[in-house]
C-alpha atoms as one frame of an Amber mdcrd trajectory, in Angstrom:
protein
   0.000   0.000   0.000   1.370   3.395  -1.005   1.687   6.291   1.421  -1.142
   8.059  -0.366  -3.452   5.058   0.041  -2.530   4.766   3.736  -3.390   8.418
   4.330  -6.717   8.151   2.487  -7.618   4.945   4.333  -6.795   6.577   7.688
  -8.934   9.582   6.818 -11.871   7.381   5.757 -11.599   5.334   8.972 -11.558
   8.423  11.208 -14.361  10.367   9.627 -16.595  11.898  12.316 -20.289  11.087
  12.307 -22.514  13.606  10.592 -24.653  15.716  12.869 -27.781  17.644  12.045
 -27.640  21.413  11.906 -29.142  23.037  14.985 -32.790  24.054  14.731 -33.286
  27.809  14.838 -36.764  28.914  15.795 -37.304  32.159  13.862 -39.897  33.213
  16.415 -37.122  33.317  19.032 -34.596  35.401  17.076 -34.620  39.183  17.018
 -37.413  40.738  14.992 -37.428  44.483  14.507 -40.805  46.209  14.471 -39.649
  48.255  11.484 -36.859  46.345   9.716 -36.582  49.120   7.100 -35.729  51.752
   9.714 -33.229  49.421  11.391 -31.636  48.605   8.005 -31.178  52.330   7.287
 -29.641  53.133  10.681 -27.328  50.107  10.561 -26.082  50.754   7.020 -25.498
  54.444   7.729 -23.584  53.577  10.919 -21.109  51.492   8.879 -20.486  54.149
   6.235 -23.191  53.490   3.654 -26.001  55.807   2.651 -29.663  55.162   1.979
 -32.081  57.193  -0.136 -35.714  56.788  -1.124 -36.353  55.991  -4.770 -39.862
  56.507  -6.095 -39.169  54.844  -9.446 -36.270  53.623 -11.565 -36.463  56.653
 -13.888 -35.029  58.786 -11.088 -31.898  56.595 -11.036 -31.838  56.474 -14.838
 -31.542  60.279 -14.935 -28.586  60.177 -12.509 -26.852  57.578 -14.689 -27.384
  59.690 -17.826 -25.954  62.790 -16.102 -22.834  60.928 -14.953 -22.274  59.398
 -18.386 -22.550  62.878 -19.923 -19.655  63.898 -17.636 -17.579  61.123 -19.244
 -17.719  58.712 -16.290 -17.973  54.970 -16.908 -21.208  53.842 -15.240 -22.318
  50.237 -15.664 -25.976  49.550 -15.005 -27.049  45.946 -14.426 -30.646  46.761
 -13.445 -33.406  45.691 -15.823 -35.955  48.407 -16.453 -33.392  51.175 -16.832
 -32.307  52.128 -20.325 -28.798  51.117 -21.360 -28.589  48.243 -18.880 -25.821
  45.785 -19.643 -26.055  42.017 -19.789 -22.362  41.329 -20.322 -19.101  43.185
 -19.831 -15.596  41.746 -20.076 -13.579  41.649 -16.869 -10.631  43.182 -18.716
 -12.670  46.352 -19.314 -13.829  46.897 -15.731 -10.833  48.638 -14.188 -12.054
  52.172 -15.051 -15.645  51.631 -13.775 -16.653  54.681 -11.763 -20.065  53.475
 -10.638 -21.964  50.191 -10.803 -25.739  49.967 -10.359 -27.032  46.570  -9.253
 -30.325  45.285  -7.869 -30.289  43.284  -4.628 -32.879  40.675  -3.723 -32.644
  40.758   0.099 -31.691  43.350   2.716 -30.768  42.462   6.311 -31.651  44.914
   9.069 -29.287  43.612  11.766 -26.107  44.247   9.753 -27.110  46.483   6.836
 -26.134  43.838   4.279 -27.738  43.174   0.910 -27.760  39.859  -0.976 -26.707
  40.066  -4.615 -26.771  36.956  -6.780 -24.392  36.403  -9.671 -27.077  36.998
 -12.313 -27.774  40.414 -10.783 -24.131  41.524 -10.975 -23.522  40.477 -14.593
 -19.891  39.785 -13.663 -18.598  38.691 -10.241 -16.023  41.440 -10.344 -18.402
  44.363 -10.835 -19.487  45.129  -7.225 -15.879  45.040  -6.041 -13.928  46.825
  -8.759 -16.173  49.871  -9.123 -15.343  53.030  -7.206 -18.954  53.572  -6.118
 -21.606  50.894  -5.688 -25.295  51.735  -6.071 -27.768  49.079  -4.995 -31.513
  49.158  -5.589 -33.534  47.242  -2.993 -37.277  46.917  -2.665 -38.229  47.942
   0.852 -40.459  44.905   1.372 -37.447  42.621   0.772 -35.794  43.676   4.052
 -35.714  41.014   6.782 -34.624  41.391  10.393 -31.794  38.835  10.655 -29.341
  36.719   8.705 -31.317  33.645   9.830 -34.298  34.920   7.864 -32.133  35.965
   4.908 -30.479  32.555   4.595 -33.905  30.922   4.498 -34.571  32.898   1.312
 -31.207  32.352  -0.392 -31.248  29.424  -2.776 -27.611  28.373  -3.026 -28.390
  25.914  -5.823 -29.968  28.568  -8.020 -26.751  30.371  -8.956 -23.066  29.616
  -8.809 -22.151  32.692  -6.782 -23.730  35.312  -4.561 -22.563  37.652  -1.841
 -23.778  39.687   1.109 -22.321  43.209   0.933 -22.562  45.654   3.831 -21.320
  49.178   3.300 -18.220  50.414   1.503 -15.015  48.421   1.622 -12.877  49.290
   4.634 -10.005  47.956   6.651  -7.963  49.140   9.613  -5.384  46.344   9.475
  -2.693  48.589   8.038  -1.041  50.482  10.906  -4.475  50.714  12.558  -5.532
  53.422  10.115  -8.978  53.207   8.570  -8.728  52.844   4.790 -11.926  53.140
   2.744 -12.021  51.296  -0.587  -9.041  49.075   0.145 -10.497  45.992  -1.562
 -13.836  47.094  -2.924 -16.049  50.096  -3.539 -15.221  53.383  -1.797 -18.899
  54.139  -1.268 -22.153  52.207  -1.145 -25.523  53.822  -1.684 -28.729  51.847
  -1.324 -31.833  53.189  -3.009 -34.946  51.860  -1.309 -37.658  51.388  -3.888
 -41.358  51.785  -3.098 -40.786  53.910  -0.006 -43.999  55.558   1.119
């Protein structure tokens, strides 16, 4: 028996028994009376901003104005003119702003869930200088427990929770914004009354 076979046999013989995941009663976890208000306060406390959006045409006008200034703005939101459905990764370095729709918002940490089909390219939400996310207000849940119940991991190959602009304080304990992602994150809440 080769060394490789011995190692694999030892691993197979010492495999721990599978255990069930713990049951989480969603009635016992935190539920905010107004998850939208909590989402806004949490996201703003971590450096993001939140604005009401009555309809997508309002955002479309902002995109047009920025493009007229010569800025590269990629829009991945259906329903807005000039949305993209593909963009090569090699052409993303100069992206000033990316507009993406999220499917879930989480009040406890200010995060939004963005699936791969919503981002067009996995690189887009991280390489842009400024990230704009559109989220329907009724898609906000109180906790990650509730969010994970809605995420179908078999539906797409990739998805990510993003909370606020990129930041790190690992380098000489100085806060650096945009170190490995967008320098700003703005969430537009759609259908805000």
